[in-house]
């Protein structure tokens, strides 16, 4: 049986990964410091509490378990926070990952699937879809921290033969269609959960729309929202890909479709039947006008395709999660 370590498996995307792997018969261990993740989300595997910043905890983890592959989700991932506190981002995302890579090397675990981000691209050079050959000039420490790790992975492939796939996520959205797990951040900064909270009338005030003067079809930012289970299934494809392919690789993961902030609000109104009050605010620092994925490389290389193609279906799964009692 293939044995998988999920670092960050108590978090939003990691928990969906955990459920999918476990249901497919993989043997899964989660390593998580529970700083942003939820103990209650780890329902399909063993949880080992620990921090990638603690080399001795990693040492113990690899000494007491045998892993064929590691999936690494642990990261700080808020753009604004990374601008305000870059040291924290470089420590967690870069130094922490180095600890993990060194522990893997000592334990002779030679395959890694790494969570990267569309933030590695920075400002798109035109308003088309971004492919993996687009220049990588991140405009915030979060994006830089992920790009630094991608660079380390290339060097590790050359020096140590580490096989890796870096998956550059666009905007993860939605929840487990069965309602077991979903997105729950404190504080919540992401658009779709905030729109749903506004629909439910919870939270500290009206939804804020950051910037309506962008050069887009309605003035608000365009993003590519991809269902969290589609992201998880891409990791499964990446595990199979690593069986056959040495080297360090990167793939975009998105739906290939863009939606503006106002379109998300309108679609949520449709799905929920609720009114969604919002106020228009100035732009948020570090937000590019448009980020939409060209996913052809992932489709051809990984044999992956997203199943959820309509943003309303994605919002529907998140709505069900938000309406039911959850962690
Ligand atoms: N956004 C917004 N109001 C919110 C949260 C987000 O207008 O309460 C906007 C944000 O400025 C961006 C888009 O929605 O244009 C997606 O933001 P999110 O934080 O969900 O993801 P990001 O693209 O930053 O990873």
Short mmCIF file of C-alpha atoms and ligand atoms in Angstrom, two decimals:
data_model
loop_
_atom_site.label_atom_id
_atom_site.label_comp_id
_atom_site.label_asym_id
_atom_site.label_seq_id
_atom_site.Cartn_x
_atom_site.Cartn_y
_atom_site.Cartn_z
CA UNK A 1 0.00 0.00 0.00
CA UNK A 2 1.33 3.46 -0.89
CA UNK A 3 2.08 5.44 2.23
CA UNK A 4 1.64 9.22 2.07
CA UNK A 5 2.68 11.93 4.50
CA UNK A 6 0.46 15.02 4.28
CA UNK A 7 2.15 17.98 5.91
CA UNK A 8 -0.63 20.46 6.64
CA UNK A 9 -3.37 17.84 6.30
CA UNK A 10 -5.58 19.55 8.90
CA UNK A 11 -5.94 22.63 6.71
CA UNK A 12 -8.50 23.46 4.06
CA UNK A 13 -6.98 21.82 0.98
CA UNK A 14 -4.99 19.24 2.97
CA UNK A 15 -8.10 17.82 4.65
CA UNK A 16 -9.83 17.32 1.30
CA UNK A 17 -6.67 15.59 0.10
CA UNK A 18 -6.67 13.37 3.18
CA UNK A 19 -10.26 12.24 2.62
CA UNK A 20 -9.66 11.54 -1.08
CA UNK A 21 -6.47 9.53 -0.48
CA UNK A 22 -7.97 7.53 2.38
CA UNK A 23 -11.07 6.66 0.33
CA UNK A 24 -8.78 5.47 -2.47
CA UNK A 25 -7.00 3.11 -0.10
CA UNK A 26 -3.79 5.03 0.59
CA UNK A 27 -2.21 4.82 4.00
CA UNK A 28 -2.05 8.44 5.22
CA UNK A 29 -0.35 10.26 8.10
CA UNK A 30 -0.98 13.97 8.73
CA UNK A 31 1.69 16.19 10.26
CA UNK A 32 0.29 19.55 11.33
CA UNK A 33 0.92 22.17 14.01
CA UNK A 34 -2.81 23.05 14.06
CA UNK A 35 -1.98 26.77 13.84
CA UNK A 36 -4.58 27.29 11.13
CA UNK A 37 -5.79 23.71 10.65
CA UNK A 38 -8.47 21.85 12.58
CA UNK A 39 -8.09 18.65 14.57
CA UNK A 40 -11.69 17.77 13.64
CA UNK A 41 -10.75 17.81 9.95
CA UNK A 42 -8.34 14.87 10.38
CA UNK A 43 -10.93 12.11 10.25
CA UNK A 44 -9.36 9.70 7.80
CA UNK A 45 -5.81 9.18 9.06
CA UNK A 46 -3.42 9.49 11.96
CA UNK A 47 -2.56 13.01 13.16
CA UNK A 48 0.96 13.70 14.37
CA UNK A 49 1.08 17.14 15.93
CA UNK A 50 4.29 18.97 15.16
CA UNK A 51 5.91 21.83 13.36
CA UNK A 52 8.13 21.83 10.29
CA UNK A 53 10.20 24.46 12.11
CA UNK A 54 11.19 21.75 14.60
CA UNK A 55 13.80 19.46 12.99
CA UNK A 56 13.68 16.97 15.88
CA UNK A 57 9.90 16.52 15.46
CA UNK A 58 10.47 15.81 11.76
CA UNK A 59 13.28 13.41 12.62
CA UNK A 60 10.98 11.44 14.92
CA UNK A 61 8.20 11.45 12.33
CA UNK A 62 10.41 9.91 9.66
CA UNK A 63 12.08 7.52 12.11
CA UNK A 64 8.74 6.04 13.17
CA UNK A 65 6.94 5.90 9.81
CA UNK A 66 7.77 4.79 6.29
CA UNK A 67 6.58 7.10 3.51
CA UNK A 68 6.64 6.68 -0.26
CA UNK A 69 5.71 10.28 -1.00
CA UNK A 70 5.18 13.57 0.81
CA UNK A 71 2.53 16.17 0.00
CA UNK A 72 3.48 19.50 1.52
CA UNK A 73 0.66 21.98 2.20
CA UNK A 74 2.05 23.64 5.36
CA UNK A 75 2.43 27.33 4.71
CA UNK A 76 1.42 30.80 5.65
CA UNK A 77 -0.58 32.00 2.66
CA UNK A 78 -2.02 35.48 3.10
CA UNK A 79 -0.60 38.06 0.74
CA UNK A 80 -1.27 41.13 2.95
CA UNK A 81 0.17 39.47 6.05
CA UNK A 82 3.29 38.51 4.10
CA UNK A 83 3.84 42.16 3.15
CA UNK A 84 3.57 43.19 6.82
CA UNK A 85 5.67 40.35 8.27
CA UNK A 86 7.99 38.90 5.61
CA UNK A 87 10.43 37.28 8.07
CA UNK A 88 7.63 35.09 9.35
CA UNK A 89 6.81 34.03 5.80
CA UNK A 90 10.38 33.22 4.84
CA UNK A 91 10.92 31.36 8.12
CA UNK A 92 7.81 29.19 7.81
CA UNK A 93 7.58 28.73 4.09
CA UNK A 94 11.26 28.56 3.12
CA UNK A 95 13.23 27.52 6.23
CA UNK A 96 10.43 25.16 7.33
CA UNK A 97 10.38 23.51 3.92
CA UNK A 98 14.17 23.10 4.00
CA UNK A 99 13.81 21.25 7.30
CA UNK A 100 11.26 18.96 5.70
CA UNK A 101 13.41 18.36 2.62
CA UNK A 102 16.45 17.52 4.75
CA UNK A 103 14.41 15.11 6.87
CA UNK A 104 13.08 13.47 3.68
CA UNK A 105 16.60 13.13 2.33
CA UNK A 106 17.90 11.51 5.51
CA UNK A 107 14.94 9.10 5.45
CA UNK A 108 15.45 8.44 1.70
CA UNK A 109 11.99 9.64 0.74
CA UNK A 110 12.45 10.81 -2.82
CA UNK A 111 9.09 12.19 -3.99
CA UNK A 112 7.33 15.44 -3.13
CA UNK A 113 4.17 17.22 -4.25
CA UNK A 114 4.47 20.87 -3.24
CA UNK A 115 1.73 23.50 -2.91
CA UNK A 116 2.79 26.51 -4.92
CA UNK A 117 0.70 29.44 -6.10
CA UNK A 118 -0.28 31.68 -8.98
CA UNK A 119 1.31 34.46 -6.88
CA UNK A 120 4.69 33.37 -8.27
CA UNK A 121 3.81 35.14 -11.54
CA UNK A 122 3.31 38.67 -10.19
CA UNK A 123 1.59 41.13 -12.53
CA UNK A 124 0.41 39.34 -15.69
CA UNK A 125 2.09 40.80 -18.76
CA UNK A 126 -1.20 40.84 -20.71
CA UNK A 127 -4.83 40.03 -20.01
CA UNK A 128 -4.64 36.48 -21.35
CA UNK A 129 -4.40 33.24 -19.40
CA UNK A 130 -1.14 32.58 -17.58
CA UNK A 131 0.89 29.59 -18.63
CA UNK A 132 3.92 28.16 -16.85
CA UNK A 133 6.32 29.97 -19.19
CA UNK A 134 5.05 33.37 -18.07
CA UNK A 135 7.85 35.27 -16.24
CA UNK A 136 7.86 34.68 -12.47
CA UNK A 137 8.27 38.08 -10.81
CA UNK A 138 6.22 37.87 -7.61
CA UNK A 139 5.08 41.15 -6.07
CA UNK A 140 4.73 40.02 -2.46
CA UNK A 141 6.79 37.96 0.03
CA UNK A 142 4.26 35.12 -0.06
CA UNK A 143 4.80 34.61 -3.79
CA UNK A 144 8.57 35.02 -3.40
CA UNK A 145 8.66 32.41 -0.62
CA UNK A 146 6.92 29.86 -2.85
CA UNK A 147 9.13 30.64 -5.82
CA UNK A 148 12.23 30.25 -3.64
CA UNK A 149 11.11 26.74 -2.73
CA UNK A 150 10.43 25.90 -6.37
CA UNK A 151 14.02 26.95 -7.06
CA UNK A 152 15.31 24.79 -4.22
CA UNK A 153 13.39 21.84 -5.68
CA UNK A 154 15.12 22.27 -9.03
CA UNK A 155 18.52 22.22 -7.33
CA UNK A 156 17.47 19.24 -5.20
CA UNK A 157 16.48 17.31 -8.33
CA UNK A 158 19.93 17.92 -9.75
CA UNK A 159 21.95 17.31 -6.58
CA UNK A 160 19.99 14.57 -4.82
CA UNK A 161 17.63 13.18 -7.43
CA UNK A 162 14.53 14.44 -5.58
CA UNK A 163 11.44 14.05 -7.75
CA UNK A 164 8.96 16.88 -7.29
CA UNK A 165 5.85 18.48 -8.67
CA UNK A 166 5.04 22.08 -7.70
CA UNK A 167 1.34 22.79 -8.19
CA UNK A 168 0.59 26.46 -8.74
CA UNK A 169 -2.92 26.91 -7.36
CA UNK A 170 -5.11 29.70 -8.53
CA UNK A 171 -8.07 30.36 -6.16
CA UNK A 172 -9.13 27.28 -4.18
CA UNK A 173 -12.86 27.35 -3.49
CA UNK A 174 -15.83 25.21 -2.51
CA UNK A 175 -16.13 22.34 -0.05
CA UNK A 176 -16.53 18.59 0.17
CA UNK A 177 -19.87 17.88 -1.59
CA UNK A 178 -20.73 15.46 1.27
CA UNK A 179 -20.38 18.31 3.75
CA UNK A 180 -17.75 16.64 5.96
CA UNK A 181 -15.07 19.30 5.54
CA UNK A 182 -14.81 22.84 4.21
CA UNK A 183 -13.07 26.18 4.42
CA UNK A 184 -12.77 27.70 7.88
CA UNK A 185 -10.18 30.41 8.50
CA UNK A 186 -9.94 32.78 11.44
CA UNK A 187 -9.96 35.57 10.48
CA UNK A 188 -11.58 34.88 7.11
CA UNK A 189 -10.04 36.93 4.32
CA UNK A 190 -11.09 34.98 1.22
CA UNK A 191 -13.80 36.22 -1.08
CA UNK A 192 -16.27 33.33 -1.37
CA UNK A 193 -16.49 32.55 2.38
CA UNK A 194 -16.91 36.28 3.04
CA UNK A 195 -19.69 36.55 0.45
CA UNK A 196 -21.43 33.53 2.04
CA UNK A 197 -21.08 35.06 5.50
CA UNK A 198 -22.69 38.23 4.15
CA UNK A 199 -25.52 36.10 2.69
CA UNK A 200 -25.99 34.52 6.14
CA UNK A 201 -25.79 37.91 7.85
CA UNK A 202 -22.87 36.85 10.09
CA UNK A 203 -19.60 38.73 10.61
CA UNK A 204 -18.71 42.20 11.71
CA UNK A 205 -20.34 44.12 8.91
CA UNK A 206 -21.11 44.25 5.22
CA UNK A 207 -18.95 42.51 2.69
CA UNK A 208 -16.18 44.73 1.37
CA UNK A 209 -15.34 44.80 -2.32
CA UNK A 210 -11.71 45.79 -2.68
CA UNK A 211 -11.35 48.03 -5.73
CA UNK A 212 -13.83 48.73 -8.51
CA UNK A 213 -11.54 50.73 -10.77
CA UNK A 214 -9.47 47.90 -12.28
CA UNK A 215 -9.21 47.56 -16.03
CA UNK A 216 -11.60 44.57 -16.13
CA UNK A 217 -15.14 44.05 -17.48
CA UNK A 218 -16.83 45.49 -14.39
CA UNK A 219 -13.90 47.17 -12.64
CA UNK A 220 -13.40 44.42 -10.00
CA UNK A 221 -10.61 41.83 -9.93
CA UNK A 222 -10.86 38.67 -12.01
CA UNK A 223 -9.80 35.40 -10.39
CA UNK A 224 -9.86 31.74 -11.41
CA UNK A 225 -11.80 29.74 -8.80
CA UNK A 226 -11.10 26.01 -8.82
CA UNK A 227 -12.90 23.46 -6.67
CA UNK A 228 -10.88 22.12 -3.75
CA UNK A 229 -11.61 18.50 -4.77
CA UNK A 230 -10.31 19.24 -8.26
CA UNK A 231 -7.13 20.50 -6.62
CA UNK A 232 -6.95 17.36 -4.51
CA UNK A 233 -7.41 15.10 -7.54
CA UNK A 234 -4.54 16.88 -9.31
CA UNK A 235 -2.28 15.81 -6.41
CA UNK A 236 -3.31 12.20 -6.97
CA UNK A 237 -2.36 12.55 -10.61
CA UNK A 238 0.92 14.12 -9.52
CA UNK A 239 1.73 11.10 -7.33
CA UNK A 240 1.31 8.83 -10.37
CA UNK A 241 3.33 11.24 -12.53
CA UNK A 242 6.24 11.06 -10.07
CA UNK A 243 6.44 7.28 -10.49
CA UNK A 244 7.61 7.78 -14.06
CA UNK A 245 9.17 11.22 -14.15
CA UNK A 246 12.40 12.30 -12.48
CA UNK A 247 13.19 16.01 -12.09
CA UNK A 248 11.36 19.07 -10.75
CA UNK A 249 8.15 20.06 -12.52
CA UNK A 250 5.51 22.74 -12.17
CA UNK A 251 1.89 22.87 -13.27
CA UNK A 252 -0.88 25.45 -13.04
CA UNK A 253 -4.10 24.35 -11.39
CA UNK A 254 -7.18 26.40 -12.15
CA UNK A 255 -10.52 26.11 -13.89
CA UNK A 256 -9.27 28.14 -16.83
CA UNK A 257 -12.20 30.55 -16.34
CA UNK A 258 -12.22 33.97 -14.72
CA UNK A 259 -14.92 35.54 -12.55
CA UNK A 260 -14.97 39.09 -11.21
CA UNK A 261 -15.76 39.89 -7.59
CA UNK A 262 -19.17 41.25 -8.64
CA UNK A 263 -19.86 38.10 -10.66
CA UNK A 264 -19.13 35.98 -7.58
CA UNK A 265 -21.59 38.09 -5.60
CA UNK A 266 -24.25 37.71 -8.33
CA UNK A 267 -23.69 33.94 -8.60
CA UNK A 268 -23.93 33.62 -4.81
CA UNK A 269 -27.18 35.58 -4.84
CA UNK A 270 -28.48 33.07 -7.39
CA UNK A 271 -27.34 30.01 -5.43
CA UNK A 272 -28.51 31.19 -2.01
CA UNK A 273 -31.55 33.27 -2.91
CA UNK A 274 -30.32 35.82 -0.36
CA UNK A 275 -29.50 39.49 -0.69
CA UNK A 276 -25.82 40.25 -0.28
CA UNK A 277 -25.08 43.73 1.00
CA UNK A 278 -21.61 45.06 0.17
CA UNK A 279 -19.60 48.26 0.29
CA UNK A 280 -17.05 49.38 -2.24
CA UNK A 281 -13.60 49.93 -0.77
CA UNK A 282 -10.21 51.05 -2.11
CA UNK A 283 -7.98 48.44 -3.72
CA UNK A 284 -6.26 45.89 -1.46
CA UNK A 285 -2.46 46.05 -1.52
CA UNK A 286 -0.79 43.41 -3.70
CA UNK A 287 -3.86 42.41 -5.79
CA UNK A 288 -3.24 42.01 -9.54
CA UNK A 289 -6.28 42.87 -11.71
CA UNK A 290 -6.57 39.46 -13.32
CA UNK A 291 -5.24 35.94 -12.67
CA UNK A 292 -6.60 33.16 -14.86
CA UNK A 293 -4.84 29.85 -15.48
CA UNK A 294 -3.85 28.26 -18.71
CA UNK A 295 -4.15 24.63 -17.60
CA UNK A 296 -3.05 22.87 -20.78
CA UNK A 297 0.24 21.69 -19.30
CA UNK A 298 -1.54 20.05 -16.32
CA UNK A 299 -4.07 18.45 -18.66
CA UNK A 300 -1.39 17.05 -20.97
CA UNK A 301 1.30 16.24 -18.38
CA UNK A 302 -0.77 15.01 -15.45
CA UNK A 303 -3.81 13.80 -17.39
CA UNK A 304 -5.90 16.00 -15.06
CA UNK A 305 -9.05 17.96 -15.72
CA UNK A 306 -11.26 19.83 -13.29
CA UNK A 307 -14.71 18.29 -12.83
CA UNK A 308 -16.43 21.43 -11.52
CA UNK A 309 -16.82 23.82 -14.42
CA UNK A 310 -19.60 26.14 -13.24
CA UNK A 311 -18.82 28.64 -10.50
CA UNK A 312 -22.37 28.22 -9.15
CA UNK A 313 -21.74 24.53 -8.47
CA UNK A 314 -18.57 25.43 -6.60
CA UNK A 315 -20.39 28.07 -4.53
CA UNK A 316 -23.24 25.61 -3.87
CA UNK A 317 -20.86 23.16 -2.14
CA UNK A 318 -19.40 25.98 -0.02
CA UNK A 319 -22.91 27.24 0.82
CA UNK A 320 -23.96 23.83 2.15
CA UNK A 321 -20.87 23.75 4.36
CA UNK A 322 -21.49 27.27 5.66
CA UNK A 323 -25.13 26.49 6.45
CA UNK A 324 -24.37 23.41 8.53
CA UNK A 325 -22.69 23.31 11.95
CA UNK A 326 -18.95 22.93 11.41
CA UNK A 327 -15.56 23.44 13.00
N1 LIG B 1 -11.91 40.30 -2.14
C1 LIG B 1 -12.89 41.23 -1.81
N2 LIG B 1 -13.47 41.15 -0.58
C2 LIG B 1 -13.12 40.22 0.35
C3 LIG B 1 -12.13 39.28 0.03
C4 LIG B 1 -11.54 39.35 -1.22
O1 LIG B 1 -13.24 42.09 -2.63
O2 LIG B 1 -13.69 40.21 1.47
C5 LIG B 1 -11.30 40.32 -3.46
C6 LIG B 1 -9.78 40.45 -3.46
O3 LIG B 1 -9.41 41.82 -3.46
C7 LIG B 1 -9.42 39.73 -4.76
C8 LIG B 1 -10.48 38.63 -4.87
O4 LIG B 1 -11.57 39.06 -4.06
O5 LIG B 1 -9.59 40.60 -5.85
C9 LIG B 1 -10.00 37.27 -4.39
O6 LIG B 1 -9.41 37.43 -3.11
P1 LIG B 1 -9.05 36.22 -2.14
O7 LIG B 1 -8.50 36.81 -0.87
O8 LIG B 1 -10.23 35.33 -2.03
O9 LIG B 1 -7.94 35.40 -2.92
P2 LIG B 1 -6.50 35.84 -3.52
O10 LIG B 1 -6.77 36.11 -4.98
O11 LIG B 1 -5.99 37.03 -2.76
O12 LIG B 1 -5.66 34.63 -3.32
#
